[in-house]
N, C-alpha and C. Protein backbone atom coordinates (compact mmCIF):
# COMPACT_ATOMS: atom_id res chain seq x y z
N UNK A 1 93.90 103.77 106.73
CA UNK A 1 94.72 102.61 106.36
C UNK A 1 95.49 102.16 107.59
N UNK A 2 95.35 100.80 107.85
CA UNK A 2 95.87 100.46 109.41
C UNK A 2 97.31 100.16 108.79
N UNK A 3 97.54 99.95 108.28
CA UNK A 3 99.02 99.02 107.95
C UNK A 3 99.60 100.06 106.90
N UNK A 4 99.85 100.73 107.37
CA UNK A 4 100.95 102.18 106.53
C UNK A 4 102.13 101.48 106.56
N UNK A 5 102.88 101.48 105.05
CA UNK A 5 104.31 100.77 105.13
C UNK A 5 105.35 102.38 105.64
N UNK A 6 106.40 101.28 106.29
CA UNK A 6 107.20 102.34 106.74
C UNK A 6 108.09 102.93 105.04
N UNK A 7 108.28 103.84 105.44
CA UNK A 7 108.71 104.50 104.19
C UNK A 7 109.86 105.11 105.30
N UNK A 8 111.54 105.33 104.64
CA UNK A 8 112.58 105.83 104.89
C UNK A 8 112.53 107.24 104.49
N UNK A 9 113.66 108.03 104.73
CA UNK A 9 113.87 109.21 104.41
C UNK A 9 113.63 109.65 102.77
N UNK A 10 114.37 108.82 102.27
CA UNK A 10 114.50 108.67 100.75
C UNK A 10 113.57 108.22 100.14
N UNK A 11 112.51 107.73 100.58
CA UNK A 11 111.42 107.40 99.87
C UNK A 11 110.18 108.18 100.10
N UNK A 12 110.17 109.22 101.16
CA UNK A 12 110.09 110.13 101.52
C UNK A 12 109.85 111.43 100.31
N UNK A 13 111.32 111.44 100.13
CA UNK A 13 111.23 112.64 98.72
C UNK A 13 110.53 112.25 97.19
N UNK A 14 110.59 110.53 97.59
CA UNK A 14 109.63 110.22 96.05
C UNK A 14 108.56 110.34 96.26
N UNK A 15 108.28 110.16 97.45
CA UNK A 15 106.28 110.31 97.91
C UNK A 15 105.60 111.60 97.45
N UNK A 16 106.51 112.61 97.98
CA UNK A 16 106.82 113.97 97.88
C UNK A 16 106.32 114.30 96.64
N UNK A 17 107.35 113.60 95.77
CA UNK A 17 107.16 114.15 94.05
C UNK A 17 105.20 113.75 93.73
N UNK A 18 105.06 112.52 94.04
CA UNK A 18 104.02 111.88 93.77
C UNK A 18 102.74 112.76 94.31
N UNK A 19 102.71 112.77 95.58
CA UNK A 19 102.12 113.59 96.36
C UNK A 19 101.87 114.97 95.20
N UNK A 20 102.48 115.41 94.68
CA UNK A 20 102.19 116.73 94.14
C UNK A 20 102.22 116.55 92.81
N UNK A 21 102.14 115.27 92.03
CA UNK A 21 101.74 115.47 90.66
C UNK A 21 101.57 114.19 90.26
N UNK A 22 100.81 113.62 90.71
CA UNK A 22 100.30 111.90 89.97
C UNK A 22 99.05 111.94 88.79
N UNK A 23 99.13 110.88 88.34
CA UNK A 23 100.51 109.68 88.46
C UNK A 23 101.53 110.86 87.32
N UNK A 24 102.78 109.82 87.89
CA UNK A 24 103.79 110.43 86.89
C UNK A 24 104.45 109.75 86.45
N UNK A 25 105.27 109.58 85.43
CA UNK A 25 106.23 108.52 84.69
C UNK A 25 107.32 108.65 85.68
N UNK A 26 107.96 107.64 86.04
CA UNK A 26 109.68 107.11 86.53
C UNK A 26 110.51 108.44 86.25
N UNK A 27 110.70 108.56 84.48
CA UNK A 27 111.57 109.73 84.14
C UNK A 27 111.13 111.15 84.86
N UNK A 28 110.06 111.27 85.23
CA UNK A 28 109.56 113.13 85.74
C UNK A 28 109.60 112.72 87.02
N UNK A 29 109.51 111.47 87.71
CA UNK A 29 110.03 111.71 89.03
C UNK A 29 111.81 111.55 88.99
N UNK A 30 112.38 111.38 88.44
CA UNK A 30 113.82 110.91 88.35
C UNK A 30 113.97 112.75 88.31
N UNK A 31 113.35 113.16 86.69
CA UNK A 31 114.06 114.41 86.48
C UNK A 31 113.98 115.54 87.95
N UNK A 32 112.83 114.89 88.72
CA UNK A 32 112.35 116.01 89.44
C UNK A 32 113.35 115.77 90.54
N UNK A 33 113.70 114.61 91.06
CA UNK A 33 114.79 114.10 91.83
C UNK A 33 116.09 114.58 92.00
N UNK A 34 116.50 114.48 90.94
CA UNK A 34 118.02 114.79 89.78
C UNK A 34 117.88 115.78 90.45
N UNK A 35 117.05 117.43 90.48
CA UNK A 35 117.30 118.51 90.02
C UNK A 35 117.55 119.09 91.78
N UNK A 36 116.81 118.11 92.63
CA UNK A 36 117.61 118.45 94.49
C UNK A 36 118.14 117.82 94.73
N UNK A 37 118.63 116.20 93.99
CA UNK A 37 119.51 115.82 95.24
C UNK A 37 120.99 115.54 94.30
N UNK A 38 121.68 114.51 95.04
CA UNK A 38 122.83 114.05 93.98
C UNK A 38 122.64 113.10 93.66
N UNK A 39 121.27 112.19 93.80
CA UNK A 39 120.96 110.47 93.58
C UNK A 39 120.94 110.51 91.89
N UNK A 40 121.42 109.33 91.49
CA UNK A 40 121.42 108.50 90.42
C UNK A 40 120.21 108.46 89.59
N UNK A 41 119.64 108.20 88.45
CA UNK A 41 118.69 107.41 88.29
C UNK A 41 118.05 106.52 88.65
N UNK A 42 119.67 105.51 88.47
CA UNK A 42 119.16 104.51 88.60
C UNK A 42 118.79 103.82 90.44
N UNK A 43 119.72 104.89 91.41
CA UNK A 43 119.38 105.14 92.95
C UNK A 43 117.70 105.52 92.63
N UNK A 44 117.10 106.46 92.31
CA UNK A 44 115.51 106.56 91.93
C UNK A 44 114.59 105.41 92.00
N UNK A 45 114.88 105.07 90.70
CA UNK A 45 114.42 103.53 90.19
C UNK A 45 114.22 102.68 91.71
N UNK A 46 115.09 102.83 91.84
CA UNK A 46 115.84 101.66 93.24
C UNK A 46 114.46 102.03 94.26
N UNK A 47 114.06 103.33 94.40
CA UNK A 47 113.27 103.38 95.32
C UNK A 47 112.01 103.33 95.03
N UNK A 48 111.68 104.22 93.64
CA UNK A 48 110.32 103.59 93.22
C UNK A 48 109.53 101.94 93.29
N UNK A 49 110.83 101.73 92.76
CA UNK A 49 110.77 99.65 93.16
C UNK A 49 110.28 99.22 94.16
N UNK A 50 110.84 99.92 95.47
CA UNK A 50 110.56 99.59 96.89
C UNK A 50 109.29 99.88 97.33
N UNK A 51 109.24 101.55 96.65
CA UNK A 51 107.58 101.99 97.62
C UNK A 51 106.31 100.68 96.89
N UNK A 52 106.36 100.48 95.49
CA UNK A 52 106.01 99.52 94.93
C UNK A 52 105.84 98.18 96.09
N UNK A 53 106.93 97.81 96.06
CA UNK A 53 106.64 96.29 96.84
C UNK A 53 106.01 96.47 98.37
N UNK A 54 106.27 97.89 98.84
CA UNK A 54 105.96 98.12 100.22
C UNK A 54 104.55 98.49 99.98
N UNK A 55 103.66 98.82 98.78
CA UNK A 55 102.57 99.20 98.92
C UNK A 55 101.89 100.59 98.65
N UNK A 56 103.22 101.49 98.91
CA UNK A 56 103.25 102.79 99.20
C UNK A 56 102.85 103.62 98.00
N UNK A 57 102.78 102.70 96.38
CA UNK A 57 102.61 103.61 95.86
C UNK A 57 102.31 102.22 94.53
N UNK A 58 101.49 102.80 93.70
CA UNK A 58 100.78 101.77 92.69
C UNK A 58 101.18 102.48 91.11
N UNK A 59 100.82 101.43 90.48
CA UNK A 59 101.46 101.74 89.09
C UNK A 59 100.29 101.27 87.60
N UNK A 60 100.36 102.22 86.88
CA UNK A 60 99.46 101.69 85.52
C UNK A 60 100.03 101.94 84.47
N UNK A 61 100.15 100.85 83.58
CA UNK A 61 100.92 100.67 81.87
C UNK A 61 100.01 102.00 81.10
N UNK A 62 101.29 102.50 80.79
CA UNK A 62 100.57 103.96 79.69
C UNK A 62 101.67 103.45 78.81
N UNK A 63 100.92 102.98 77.59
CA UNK A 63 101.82 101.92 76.83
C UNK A 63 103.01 101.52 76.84
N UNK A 64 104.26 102.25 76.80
CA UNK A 64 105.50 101.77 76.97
C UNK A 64 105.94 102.55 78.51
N UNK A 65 105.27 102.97 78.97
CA UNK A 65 105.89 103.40 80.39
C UNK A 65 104.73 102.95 80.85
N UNK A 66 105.16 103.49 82.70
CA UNK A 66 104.37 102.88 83.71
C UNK A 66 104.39 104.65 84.57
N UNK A 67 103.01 104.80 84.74
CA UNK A 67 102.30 105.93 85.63
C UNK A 67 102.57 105.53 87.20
N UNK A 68 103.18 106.06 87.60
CA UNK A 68 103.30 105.90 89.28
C UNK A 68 102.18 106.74 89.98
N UNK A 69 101.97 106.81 91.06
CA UNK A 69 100.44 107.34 91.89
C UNK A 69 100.64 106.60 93.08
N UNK A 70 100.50 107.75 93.97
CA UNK A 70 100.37 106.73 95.59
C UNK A 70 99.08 106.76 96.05
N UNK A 71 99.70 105.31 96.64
CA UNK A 71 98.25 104.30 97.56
C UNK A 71 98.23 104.85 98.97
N UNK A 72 98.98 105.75 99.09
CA UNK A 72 98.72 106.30 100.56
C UNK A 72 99.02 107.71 100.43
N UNK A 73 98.25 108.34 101.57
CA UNK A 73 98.07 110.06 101.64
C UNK A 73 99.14 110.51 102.05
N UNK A 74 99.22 111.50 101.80
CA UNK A 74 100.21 112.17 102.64
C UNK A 74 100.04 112.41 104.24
N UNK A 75 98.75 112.85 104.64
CA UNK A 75 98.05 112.91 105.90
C UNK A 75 98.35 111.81 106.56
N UNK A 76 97.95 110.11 106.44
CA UNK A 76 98.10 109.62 106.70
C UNK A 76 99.71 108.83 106.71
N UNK A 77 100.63 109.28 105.94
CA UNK A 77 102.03 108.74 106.39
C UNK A 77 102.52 110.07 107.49
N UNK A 78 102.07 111.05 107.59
CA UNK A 78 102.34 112.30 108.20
C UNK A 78 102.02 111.88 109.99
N UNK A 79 101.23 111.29 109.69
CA UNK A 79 100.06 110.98 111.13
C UNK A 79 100.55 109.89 111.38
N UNK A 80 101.40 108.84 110.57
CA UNK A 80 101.91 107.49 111.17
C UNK A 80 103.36 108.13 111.65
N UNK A 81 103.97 109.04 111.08
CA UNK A 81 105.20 109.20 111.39
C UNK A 81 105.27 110.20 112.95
N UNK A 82 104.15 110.99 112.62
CA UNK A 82 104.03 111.46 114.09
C UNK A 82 104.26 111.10 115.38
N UNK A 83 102.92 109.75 115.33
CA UNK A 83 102.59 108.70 116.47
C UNK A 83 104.01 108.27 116.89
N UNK A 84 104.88 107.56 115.58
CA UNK A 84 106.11 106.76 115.69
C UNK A 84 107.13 107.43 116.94
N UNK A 85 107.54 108.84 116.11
CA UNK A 85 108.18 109.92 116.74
C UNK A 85 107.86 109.87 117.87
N UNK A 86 106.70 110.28 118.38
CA UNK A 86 106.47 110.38 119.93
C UNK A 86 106.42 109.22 120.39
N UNK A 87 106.33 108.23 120.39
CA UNK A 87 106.67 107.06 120.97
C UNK A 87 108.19 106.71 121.20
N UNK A 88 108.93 106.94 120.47
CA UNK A 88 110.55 106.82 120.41
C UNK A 88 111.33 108.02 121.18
N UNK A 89 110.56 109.33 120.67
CA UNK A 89 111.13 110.16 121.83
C UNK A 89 110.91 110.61 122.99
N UNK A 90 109.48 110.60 123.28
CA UNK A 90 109.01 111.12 124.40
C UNK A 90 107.90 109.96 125.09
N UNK A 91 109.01 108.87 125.05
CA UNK A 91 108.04 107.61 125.45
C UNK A 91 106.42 108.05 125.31
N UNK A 92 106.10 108.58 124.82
CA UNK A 92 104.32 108.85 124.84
C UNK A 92 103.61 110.06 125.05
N UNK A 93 105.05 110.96 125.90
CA UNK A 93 104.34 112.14 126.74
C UNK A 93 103.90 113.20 125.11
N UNK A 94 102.93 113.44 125.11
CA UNK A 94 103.08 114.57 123.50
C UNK A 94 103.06 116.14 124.62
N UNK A 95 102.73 116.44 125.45
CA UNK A 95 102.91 117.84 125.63
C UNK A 95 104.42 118.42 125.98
N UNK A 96 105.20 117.00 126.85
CA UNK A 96 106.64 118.53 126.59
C UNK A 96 107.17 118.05 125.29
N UNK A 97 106.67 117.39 124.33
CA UNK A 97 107.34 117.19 123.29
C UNK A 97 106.90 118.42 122.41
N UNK A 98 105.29 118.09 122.78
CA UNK A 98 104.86 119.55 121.84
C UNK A 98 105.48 120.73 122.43
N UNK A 99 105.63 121.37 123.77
CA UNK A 99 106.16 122.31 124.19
C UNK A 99 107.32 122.64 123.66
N UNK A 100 108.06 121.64 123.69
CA UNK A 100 109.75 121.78 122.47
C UNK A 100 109.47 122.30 121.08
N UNK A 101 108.86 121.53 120.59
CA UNK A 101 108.40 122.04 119.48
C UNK A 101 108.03 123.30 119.00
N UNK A 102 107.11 123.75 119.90
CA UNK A 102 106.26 125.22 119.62
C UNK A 102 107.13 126.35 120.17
N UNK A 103 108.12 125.86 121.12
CA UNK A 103 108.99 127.16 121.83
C UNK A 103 110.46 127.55 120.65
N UNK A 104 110.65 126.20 120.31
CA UNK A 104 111.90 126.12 119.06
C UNK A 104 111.64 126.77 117.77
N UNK A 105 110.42 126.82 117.34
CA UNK A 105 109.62 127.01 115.93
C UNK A 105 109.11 128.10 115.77
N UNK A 106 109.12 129.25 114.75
CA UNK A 106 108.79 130.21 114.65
C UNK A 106 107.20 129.90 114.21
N UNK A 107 106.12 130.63 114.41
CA UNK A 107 104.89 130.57 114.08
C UNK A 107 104.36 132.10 113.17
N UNK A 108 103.64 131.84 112.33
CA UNK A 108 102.89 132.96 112.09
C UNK A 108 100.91 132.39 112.74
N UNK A 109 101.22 134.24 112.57
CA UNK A 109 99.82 134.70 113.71
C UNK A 109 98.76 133.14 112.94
N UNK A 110 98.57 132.78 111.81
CA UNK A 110 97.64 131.82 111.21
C UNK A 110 98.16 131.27 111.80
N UNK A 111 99.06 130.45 111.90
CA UNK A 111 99.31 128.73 112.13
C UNK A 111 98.95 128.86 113.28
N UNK A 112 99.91 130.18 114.69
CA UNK A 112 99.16 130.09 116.03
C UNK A 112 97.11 129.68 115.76
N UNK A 113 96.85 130.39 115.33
CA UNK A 113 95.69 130.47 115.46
C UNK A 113 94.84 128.99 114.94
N UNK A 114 95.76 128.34 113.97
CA UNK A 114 94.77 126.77 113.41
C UNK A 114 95.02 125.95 114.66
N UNK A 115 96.42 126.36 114.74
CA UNK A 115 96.70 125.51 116.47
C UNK A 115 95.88 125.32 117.59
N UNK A 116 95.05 126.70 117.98
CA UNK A 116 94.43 126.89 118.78
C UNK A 116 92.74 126.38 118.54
N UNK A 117 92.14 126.40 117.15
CA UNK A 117 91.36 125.45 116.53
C UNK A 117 91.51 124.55 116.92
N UNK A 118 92.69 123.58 116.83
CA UNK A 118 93.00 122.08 116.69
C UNK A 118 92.44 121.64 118.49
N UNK A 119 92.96 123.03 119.10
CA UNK A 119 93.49 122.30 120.88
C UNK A 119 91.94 122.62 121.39
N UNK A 120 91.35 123.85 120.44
CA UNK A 120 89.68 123.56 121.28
C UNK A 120 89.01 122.75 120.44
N UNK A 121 89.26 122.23 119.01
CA UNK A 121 87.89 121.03 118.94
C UNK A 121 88.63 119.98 119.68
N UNK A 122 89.47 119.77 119.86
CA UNK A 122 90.56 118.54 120.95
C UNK A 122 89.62 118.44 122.03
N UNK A 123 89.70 119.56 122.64
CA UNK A 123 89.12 119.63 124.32
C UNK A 123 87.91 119.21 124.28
N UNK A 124 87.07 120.26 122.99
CA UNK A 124 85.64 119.20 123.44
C UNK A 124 84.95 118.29 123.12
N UNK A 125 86.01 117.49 121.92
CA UNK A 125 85.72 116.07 121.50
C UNK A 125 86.32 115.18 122.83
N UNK A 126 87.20 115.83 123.66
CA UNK A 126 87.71 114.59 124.65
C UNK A 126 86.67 114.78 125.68
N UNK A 127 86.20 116.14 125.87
CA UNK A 127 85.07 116.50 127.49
C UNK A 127 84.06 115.58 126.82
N UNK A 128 83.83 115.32 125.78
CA UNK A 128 82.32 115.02 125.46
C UNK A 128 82.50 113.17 125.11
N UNK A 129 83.87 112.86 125.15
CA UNK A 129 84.11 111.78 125.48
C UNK A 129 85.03 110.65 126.15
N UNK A 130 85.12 111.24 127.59
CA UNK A 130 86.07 110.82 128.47
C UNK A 130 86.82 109.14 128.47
N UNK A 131 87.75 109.10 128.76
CA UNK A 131 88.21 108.24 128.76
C UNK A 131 87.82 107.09 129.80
């Protein structure tokens, strides 16, 4: 999806809910809301509304309520927010950004190891297609 709407912090934690149990009614994302943060209902509402008009997330009449379900992955708002990040902080550079990252962050032996997956199919999808 080229045109990922920006989604805020707070809309963020509704994606969240969605992300892990769609579609869902307004009220089970509200209740699920309610139960971490200190927002309102009707603060909820407020944002469901938004991801709505932004795209971020689609809706179907289950007779007197409405089923929420998102129009975008998680992967893919994960991977737009990434790009963003490194552009804003590390004008572009990703290795001492990644270096910050990986020296600050505790790892287990797996994650080292998917990491190291990630950095050799990296290497020889880029050797095998240079810039």
């Amino acid at each position: 999806m080229q045109n990922r709407p920006k989604i805020s912090e707070a809309e963020w934690e509704v994606m969240k809910v969605l992300w892990g149990k769609s579609p869902a009614p307004a009220n089970e994302v509200v209740n699920t809301l309610a139960q971490k943060t200190q927002w309102k209902p009707k603060t909820i509402k407020t944002l469901i509304n938004r991801l709505v008009r932004k795209k971020a997330i689609g809706y179907q009449k289950d007779g007197r309520q409405y089923l929420y379900y998102p129009l975008v992955s998680q992967e893919e708002c994960v991977r737009a927010e990434t790009r963003s990040f490194i552009e804003r902080v590390k004008s572009g550079a990703v290795t001492p950004m990644l270096a910050a990252f990986l020296e600050e962050e505790k790892l287990t032996l797996k994650e080292i190891e998917q990491l190291k997956e990630i950095l050799d199919r990296k290497g020889a999808n880029d050797a095998n297609h240079p810039s």
